[in-house]
Structures are given as structure tokens and as C-alpha cells.
Short mmCIF file of C-alpha atoms in Angstrom, two decimals:
data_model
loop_
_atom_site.label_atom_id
_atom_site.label_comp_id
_atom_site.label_asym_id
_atom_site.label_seq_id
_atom_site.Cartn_x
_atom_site.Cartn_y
_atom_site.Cartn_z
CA UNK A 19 156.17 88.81 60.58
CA UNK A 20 158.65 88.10 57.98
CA UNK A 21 159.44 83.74 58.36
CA UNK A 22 163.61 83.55 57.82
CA UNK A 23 164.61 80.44 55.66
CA UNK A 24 165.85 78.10 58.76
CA UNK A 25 169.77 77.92 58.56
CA UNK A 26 171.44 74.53 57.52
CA UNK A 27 172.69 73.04 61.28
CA UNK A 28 176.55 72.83 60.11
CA UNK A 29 177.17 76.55 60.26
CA UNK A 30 174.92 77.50 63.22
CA UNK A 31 177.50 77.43 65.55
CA UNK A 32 180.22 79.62 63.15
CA UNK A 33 177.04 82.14 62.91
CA UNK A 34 177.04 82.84 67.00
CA UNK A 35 180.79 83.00 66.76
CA UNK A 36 180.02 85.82 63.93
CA UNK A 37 177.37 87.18 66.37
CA UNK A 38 179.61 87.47 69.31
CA UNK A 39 183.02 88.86 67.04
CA UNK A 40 181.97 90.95 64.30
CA UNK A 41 182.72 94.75 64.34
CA UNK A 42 181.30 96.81 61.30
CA UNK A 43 183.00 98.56 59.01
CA UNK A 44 182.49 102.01 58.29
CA UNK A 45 183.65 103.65 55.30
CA UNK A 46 182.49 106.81 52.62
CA UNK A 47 183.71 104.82 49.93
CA UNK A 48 182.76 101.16 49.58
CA UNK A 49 185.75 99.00 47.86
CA UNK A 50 185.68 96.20 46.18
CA UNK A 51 189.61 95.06 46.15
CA UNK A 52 190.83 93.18 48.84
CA UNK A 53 192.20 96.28 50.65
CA UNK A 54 189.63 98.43 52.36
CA UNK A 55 190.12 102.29 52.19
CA UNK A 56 188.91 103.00 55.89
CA UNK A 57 191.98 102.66 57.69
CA UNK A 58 190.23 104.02 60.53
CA UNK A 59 188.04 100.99 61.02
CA UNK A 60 187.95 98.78 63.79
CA UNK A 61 187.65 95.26 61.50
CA UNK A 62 189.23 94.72 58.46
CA UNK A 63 187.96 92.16 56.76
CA UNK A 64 190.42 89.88 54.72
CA UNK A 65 188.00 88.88 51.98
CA UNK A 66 186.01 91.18 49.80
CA UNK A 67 184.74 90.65 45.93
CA UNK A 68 187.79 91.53 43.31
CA UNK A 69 186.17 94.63 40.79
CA UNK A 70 185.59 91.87 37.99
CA UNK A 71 183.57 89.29 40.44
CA UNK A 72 182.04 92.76 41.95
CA UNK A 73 181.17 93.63 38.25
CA UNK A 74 179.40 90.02 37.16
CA UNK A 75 177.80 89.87 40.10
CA UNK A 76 176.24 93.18 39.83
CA UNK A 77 175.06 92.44 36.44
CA UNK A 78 173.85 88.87 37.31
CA UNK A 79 171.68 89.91 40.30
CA UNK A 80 170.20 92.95 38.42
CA UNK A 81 167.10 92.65 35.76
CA UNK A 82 167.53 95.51 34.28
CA UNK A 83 169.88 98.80 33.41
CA UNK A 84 169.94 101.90 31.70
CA UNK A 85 170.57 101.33 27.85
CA UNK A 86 171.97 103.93 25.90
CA UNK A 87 172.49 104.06 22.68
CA UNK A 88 173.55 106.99 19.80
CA UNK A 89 172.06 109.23 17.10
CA UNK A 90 173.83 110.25 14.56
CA UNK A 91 170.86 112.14 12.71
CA UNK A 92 171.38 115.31 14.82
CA UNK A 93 172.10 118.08 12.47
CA UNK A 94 173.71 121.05 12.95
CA UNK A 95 170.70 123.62 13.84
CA UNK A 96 170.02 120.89 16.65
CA UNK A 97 172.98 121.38 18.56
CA UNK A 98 171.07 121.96 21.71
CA UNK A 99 169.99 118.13 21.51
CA UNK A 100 171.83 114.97 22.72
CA UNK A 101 172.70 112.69 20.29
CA UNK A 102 172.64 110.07 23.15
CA UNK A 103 169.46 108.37 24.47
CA UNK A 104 168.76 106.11 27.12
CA UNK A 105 166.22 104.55 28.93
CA UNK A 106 165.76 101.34 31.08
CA UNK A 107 166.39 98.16 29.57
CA UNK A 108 165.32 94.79 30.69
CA UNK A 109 168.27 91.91 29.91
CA UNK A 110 168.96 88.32 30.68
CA UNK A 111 173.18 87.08 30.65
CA UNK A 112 174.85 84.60 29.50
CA UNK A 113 177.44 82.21 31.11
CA UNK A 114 179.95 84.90 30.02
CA UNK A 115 178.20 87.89 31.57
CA UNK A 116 176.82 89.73 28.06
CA UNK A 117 173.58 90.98 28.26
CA UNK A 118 170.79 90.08 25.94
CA UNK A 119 167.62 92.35 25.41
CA UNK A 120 164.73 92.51 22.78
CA UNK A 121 164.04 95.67 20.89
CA UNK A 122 161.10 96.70 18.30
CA UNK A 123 162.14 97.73 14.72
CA UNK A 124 160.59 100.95 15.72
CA UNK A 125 162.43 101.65 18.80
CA UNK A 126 164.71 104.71 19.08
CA UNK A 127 167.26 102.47 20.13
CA UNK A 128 166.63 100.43 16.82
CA UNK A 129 167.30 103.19 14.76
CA UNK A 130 170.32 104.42 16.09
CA UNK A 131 172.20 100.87 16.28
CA UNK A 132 171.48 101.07 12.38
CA UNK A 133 173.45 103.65 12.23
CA UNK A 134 175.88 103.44 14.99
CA UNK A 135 176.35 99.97 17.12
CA UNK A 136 178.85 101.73 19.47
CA UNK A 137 175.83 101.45 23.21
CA UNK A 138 176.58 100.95 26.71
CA UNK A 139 174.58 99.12 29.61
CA UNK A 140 174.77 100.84 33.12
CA UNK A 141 173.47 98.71 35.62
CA UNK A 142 173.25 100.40 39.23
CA UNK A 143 173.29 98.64 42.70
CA UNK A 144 169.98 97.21 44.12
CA UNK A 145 167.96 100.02 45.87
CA UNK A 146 164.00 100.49 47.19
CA UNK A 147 161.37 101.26 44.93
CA UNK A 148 161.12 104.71 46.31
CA UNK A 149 164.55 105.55 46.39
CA UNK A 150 165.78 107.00 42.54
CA UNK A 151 169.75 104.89 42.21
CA UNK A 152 171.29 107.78 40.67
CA UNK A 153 170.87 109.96 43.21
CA UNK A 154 172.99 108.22 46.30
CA UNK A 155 176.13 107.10 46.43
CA UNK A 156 176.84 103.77 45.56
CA UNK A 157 178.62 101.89 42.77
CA UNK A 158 177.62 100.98 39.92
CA UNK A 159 178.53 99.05 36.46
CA UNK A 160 179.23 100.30 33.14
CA UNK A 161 179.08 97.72 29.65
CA UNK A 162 180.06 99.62 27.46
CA UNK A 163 180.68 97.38 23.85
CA UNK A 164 178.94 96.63 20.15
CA UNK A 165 175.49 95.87 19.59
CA UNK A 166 175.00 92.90 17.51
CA UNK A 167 171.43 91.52 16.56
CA UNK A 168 170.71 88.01 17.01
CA UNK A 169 170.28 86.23 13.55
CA UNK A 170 170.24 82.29 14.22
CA UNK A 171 166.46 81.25 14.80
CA UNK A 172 167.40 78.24 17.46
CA UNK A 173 169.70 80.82 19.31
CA UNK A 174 166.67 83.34 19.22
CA UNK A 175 164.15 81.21 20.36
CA UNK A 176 166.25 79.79 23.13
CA UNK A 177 167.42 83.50 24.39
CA UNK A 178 163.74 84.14 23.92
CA UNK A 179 162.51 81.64 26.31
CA UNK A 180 165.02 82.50 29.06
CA UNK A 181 164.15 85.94 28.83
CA UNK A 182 160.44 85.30 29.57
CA UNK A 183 161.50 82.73 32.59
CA UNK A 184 163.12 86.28 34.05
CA UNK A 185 160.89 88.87 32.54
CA UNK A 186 156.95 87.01 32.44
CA UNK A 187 155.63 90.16 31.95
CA UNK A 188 156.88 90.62 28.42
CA UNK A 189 154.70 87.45 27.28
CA UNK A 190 152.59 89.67 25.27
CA UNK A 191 155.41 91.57 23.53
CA UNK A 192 158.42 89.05 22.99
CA UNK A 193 156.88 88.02 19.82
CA UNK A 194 157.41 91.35 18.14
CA UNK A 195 160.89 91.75 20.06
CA UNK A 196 164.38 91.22 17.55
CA UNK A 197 166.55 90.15 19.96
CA UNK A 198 170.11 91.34 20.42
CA UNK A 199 173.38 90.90 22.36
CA UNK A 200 176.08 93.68 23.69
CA UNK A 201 179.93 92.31 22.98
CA UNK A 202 181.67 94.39 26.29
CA UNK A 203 184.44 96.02 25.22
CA UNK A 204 184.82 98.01 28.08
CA UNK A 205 183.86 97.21 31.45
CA UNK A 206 183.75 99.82 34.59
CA UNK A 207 182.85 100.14 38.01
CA UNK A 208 181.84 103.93 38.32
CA UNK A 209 182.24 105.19 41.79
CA UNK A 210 180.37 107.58 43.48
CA UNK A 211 181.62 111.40 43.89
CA UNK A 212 184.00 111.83 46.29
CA UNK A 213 185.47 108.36 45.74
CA UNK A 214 189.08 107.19 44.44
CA UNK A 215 188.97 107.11 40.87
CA UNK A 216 186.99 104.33 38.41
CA UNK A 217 187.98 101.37 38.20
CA UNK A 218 188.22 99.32 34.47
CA UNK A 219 188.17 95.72 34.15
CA UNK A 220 189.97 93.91 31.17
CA UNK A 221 187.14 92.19 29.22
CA UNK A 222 189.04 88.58 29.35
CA UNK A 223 188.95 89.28 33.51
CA UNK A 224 184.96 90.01 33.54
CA UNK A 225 184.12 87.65 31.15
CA UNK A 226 186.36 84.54 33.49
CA UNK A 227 185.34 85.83 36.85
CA UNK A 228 183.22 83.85 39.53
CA UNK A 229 179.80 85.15 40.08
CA UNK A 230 179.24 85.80 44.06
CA UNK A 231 177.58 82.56 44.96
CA UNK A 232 174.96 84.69 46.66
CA UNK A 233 174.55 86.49 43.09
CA UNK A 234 171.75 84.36 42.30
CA UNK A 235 169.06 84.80 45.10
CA UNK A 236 171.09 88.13 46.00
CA UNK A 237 167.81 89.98 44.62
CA UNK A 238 165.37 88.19 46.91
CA UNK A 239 167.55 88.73 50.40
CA UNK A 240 167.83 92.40 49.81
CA UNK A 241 164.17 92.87 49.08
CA UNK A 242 163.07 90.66 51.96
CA UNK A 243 164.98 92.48 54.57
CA UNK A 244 164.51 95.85 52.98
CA UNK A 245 160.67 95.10 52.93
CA UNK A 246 160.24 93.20 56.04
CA UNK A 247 162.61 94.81 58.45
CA UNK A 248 163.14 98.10 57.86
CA UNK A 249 162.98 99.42 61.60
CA UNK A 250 165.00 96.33 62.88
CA UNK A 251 167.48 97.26 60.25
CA UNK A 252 168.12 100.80 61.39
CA UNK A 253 168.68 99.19 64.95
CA UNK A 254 171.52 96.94 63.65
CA UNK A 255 173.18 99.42 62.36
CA UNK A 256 172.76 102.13 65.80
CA UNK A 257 173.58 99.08 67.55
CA UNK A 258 177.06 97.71 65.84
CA UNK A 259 177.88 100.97 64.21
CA UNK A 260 176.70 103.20 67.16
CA UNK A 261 175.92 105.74 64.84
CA UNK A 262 172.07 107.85 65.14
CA UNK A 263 170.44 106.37 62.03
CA UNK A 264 166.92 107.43 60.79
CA UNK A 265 167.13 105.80 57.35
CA UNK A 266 168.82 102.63 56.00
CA UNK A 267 168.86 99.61 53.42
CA UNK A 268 170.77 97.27 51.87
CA UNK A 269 172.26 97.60 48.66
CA UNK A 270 174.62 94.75 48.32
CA UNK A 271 175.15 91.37 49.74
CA UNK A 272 178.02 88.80 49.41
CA UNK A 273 179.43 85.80 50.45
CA UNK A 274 181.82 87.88 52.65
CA UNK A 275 179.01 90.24 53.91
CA UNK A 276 176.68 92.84 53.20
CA UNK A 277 176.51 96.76 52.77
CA UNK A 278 173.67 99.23 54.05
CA UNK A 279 173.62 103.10 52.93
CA UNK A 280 172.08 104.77 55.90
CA UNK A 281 171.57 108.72 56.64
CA UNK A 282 172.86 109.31 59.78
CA UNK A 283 172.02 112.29 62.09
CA UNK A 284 175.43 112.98 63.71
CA UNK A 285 176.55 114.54 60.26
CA UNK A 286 176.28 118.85 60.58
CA UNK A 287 174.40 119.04 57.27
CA UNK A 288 171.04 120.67 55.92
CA UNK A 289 170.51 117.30 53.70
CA UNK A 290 171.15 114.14 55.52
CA UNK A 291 174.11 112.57 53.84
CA UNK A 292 174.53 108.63 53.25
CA UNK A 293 176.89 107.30 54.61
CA UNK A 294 178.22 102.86 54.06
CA UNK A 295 178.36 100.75 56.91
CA UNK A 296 179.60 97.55 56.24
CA UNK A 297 178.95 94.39 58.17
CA UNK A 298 182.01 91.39 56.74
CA UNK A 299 181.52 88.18 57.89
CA UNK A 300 183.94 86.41 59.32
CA UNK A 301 183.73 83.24 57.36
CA UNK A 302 182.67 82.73 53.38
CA UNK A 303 178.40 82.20 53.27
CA UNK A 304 177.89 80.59 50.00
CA UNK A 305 173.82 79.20 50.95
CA UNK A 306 171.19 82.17 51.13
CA UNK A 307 169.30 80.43 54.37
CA UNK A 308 172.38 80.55 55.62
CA UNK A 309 172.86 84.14 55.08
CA UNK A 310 169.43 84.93 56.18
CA UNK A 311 170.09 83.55 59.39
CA UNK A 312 172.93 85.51 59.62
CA UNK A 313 171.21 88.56 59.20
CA UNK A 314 168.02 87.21 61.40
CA UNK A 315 170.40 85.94 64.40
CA UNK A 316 172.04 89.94 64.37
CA UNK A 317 168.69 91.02 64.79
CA UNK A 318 167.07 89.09 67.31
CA UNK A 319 170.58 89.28 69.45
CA UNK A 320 170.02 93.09 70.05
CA UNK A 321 166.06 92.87 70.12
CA UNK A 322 164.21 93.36 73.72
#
């Protein structure tokens, strides 16, 4: 059995009051203002990430994202072909959220950024293995900016080092890696279909927002309770949102709560849609035991 982190003894007793008060929110399209959409809902939670802390968060929890850069080689009797290729990129951030990655002079991607440095970074929200991101509906982040290579050696063998602390599994490759930096110019939460329009952030905002306190170890309590609880996790969620849910995970967690896409068998279709359930809390969790306790203490309360 999955062992929860043991909560710190100062919030405990706010935790049971969450236990015995909170009401989920339900909603087809997650926001991440300080206004929920559902107006419908039974809770309305005060607090939710603003789009830019949504954004750097999003970027800071997530290893990776789908880099795509452009050709501009395509001739003419090629017209059937995208100029535009992508394909998952591993990155480290700085302090100021820009991503760094390394790339082979004999890359695709190396080729076109000699030609054009005009790429964009689209990072999508934490999901299971088995479950492709760009096929459900949840947010996710476009970077879109210049590509600039790294040229000063004590800056490259610094970014170098921090990207092996995060990605150990490019130990044998970092040494043929030039490393390079995207300068976001333009910064977007995309929305799924169905959903009130994009939102753009101002560079200056993303770059000066707060990272979700959470952001950091966000990775680790998603994939422990996706992993571990699974089946408990579909009985939250029948529980609090009395809905009939076969399928569920988390996808996001923050200081103010956490969301789970679930299919849910009350909906008259041939293809089970998704549908977001969120659960707020009703007080800011900045500690991940803390949060895990949260999450652990839901659990056992409906539990036989």
C-alpha cells in the first residue's frame, strides 16, 4: 500500500475542517482566473492560480514539451509538406521561466533555427503514461519566442549540469548537445475545444509571476496518487461529486486544490466524454505532506 508523507501537526486540524466542508466543483471548462465559469456549482472557491502563475507553474512542474521549430527549405513542388516540425523536447528553466534544451548540429531542429529562429514550446498538463495529452481536454501552455544558442562556456557548463540533475538519462549524450535557450515572446494558455477563448499572457507578467509553491514536487503527488490509488480515486470523486465514474486522474494540483478529468457514465454518448471535477481547498497548502494528507484523509473518510 502506498505510505502518505505524515502531515506537519499545525494544519491537521484545518484538514478535518476541509474534510467535513468541502463541496467539489464541477465544471467543462477548468479556469484559471479568480472567477470560476460554473455558475452552477455548489462551492466557489475564492482562490485559484492567475493564467501567468497557471502558466510558470505548468512549465516548472513539466520535463518536457513539444518543440517545434520551421523549415524554410520546402520548395514549391513540396507543397503537400509542412514546413513545421516538432517533436518532444526535454528542458530545464530558469528563475525567469525560459526553457533551456540541448540539440545536435545534426538535428532537424538545428537546421531549421539556422535558418529561421522564430520556435515555440507547448508544454501540456501532467497525464498517465497510457493516456496520449492531446487527445483530452485539458489546458495547456504555449512559448512561443526566439531561439538563441548558448555561447558563454561557464553559462554552458552550468546549464549543462542542471540539465543532467533533471534529465540523468542524457549522461551519455550531453557532451555532444549545443545548448540553447527560447526568449518567450508570446505566452498562451490554449484551452480545450469547447472552452472560452485563449488566453495570452504579457511576457513581463509570466516572466514576474510566483510559481505554485506545490510546482516543485507537483510531479511526484500526481504520479503517486495516479499510480497508487487509482480505484480509491474514482470513489472520491462518485462520492463528493456523486457522479458514476469509471475512469479518473489527476492532472493538476495547487496550493488551492487539485483537478481530476474523469469519464463519467451518466453522459448519453457512444465515447465516454471527460468531464473536470474540481476539489478547492478551503485554505492555501503550500507543504506537499501536507497536501498528501489532504488527499489521503478524503480517502480514508469515505473508505469502509
Amino acid at each position: 500500500m502506498f505510505k502518505f508523507i505524515k502531515s506537519t501537526n499545525n494544519n491537521k486540524n484545518k484538514i478535518k475542517f476541509f474534510l467535513k466542508q468541502n463541496k467539489f466543483l464541477k465544471n467543462s471548462n477548468y479556469s484559471t482566473n479568480n472567477q470560476p465559469q460554473s455558475q452552477s456549482s455548489q462551492f466557489q472557491p475564492s482562490n485559484l492560480l492567475k493564467p501567468a502563475e497557471y502558466a510558470r507553474s505548468l512549465v516548472k512542474l513539466r520535463k518536457s514539451g513539444t518543440l517545434t521549430t520551421a523549415s524554410l527549405q520546402v520548395s514549391q513542388d513540396q507543397v503537400h509538406q509542412t514546413p513545421l516540425f516538432g517533436s518532444l523536447m526535454p528542458y530545464i528553466v530558469d528563475s525567469f521561466g525560459k526553457p533551456f534544451f540541448g540539440l545536435r548540429s545534426t538535428e532537424q531542429h538545428t537546421q531549421n533555427l539556422q535558418m529561421c529562429e522564430a520556435a515555440s514550446l507547448q508544454v501540456f498538463s501532467l497525464t498517465p503514461k497510457e493516456i496520449n495529452p492531446i487527445e483530452i481536454p485539458t489546458p495547456r501552455v504555449s512559448l512561443a519566442g526566439i531561439v538563441k544558442q548558448l555561447d558563454d562556456r561557464e553559462q554552458i557548463d552550468k546549464i549543462k549540469q542542471e540539465f543532467l540533475e533533471m534529465h540523468p538519462a542524457a549522461k551519455n549524450h550531453i557532451d555532444f548537445y549545443d545548448m540553447y535557450y527560447l526568449e518567450p515572446q508570446t505566452i498562451t494558455i490554449i484551452k480545450p475545444k469547447g472552452q472560452p477563448k485563449q488566453q495570452i499572457i504579457e511576457p513581463k507578467n509570466y516572466f514576474q509571476a510566483d510559481i505554485d509553491p506545490l510546482a516543485n514536487n507537483g510531479r511526484y503527488i500526481i504520479e503517486a496518487i495516479n499510480k497508487k490509488l487509482p480505484n480509491e480515486l474514482i470513489s472520491l470523486c462518485n462520492y463528493y461529486a456523486n457522479e458514476s465514474i469509471v475512469k479518473a486522474f489527476i492532472y493538476t494540483v495547487d496550493a488551492y486544490g487539485f483537478n481530476v478529468l474523469a469519464n463519467n457514465l451518466n453522459q448519453e454518448s457512444d465515447n465516454l466524454p471527460w468531464i473536470d471535477i474540481r476539489l478547492p481547498f478551503p485554505f492555501k497548502i503550500t507543504k506537499t505532506e501536507d497536501c498528501i494528507y489532504a488527499i489521503k484523509e478524503a480517502i480514508e473518510k469515505i473508505s469502509p
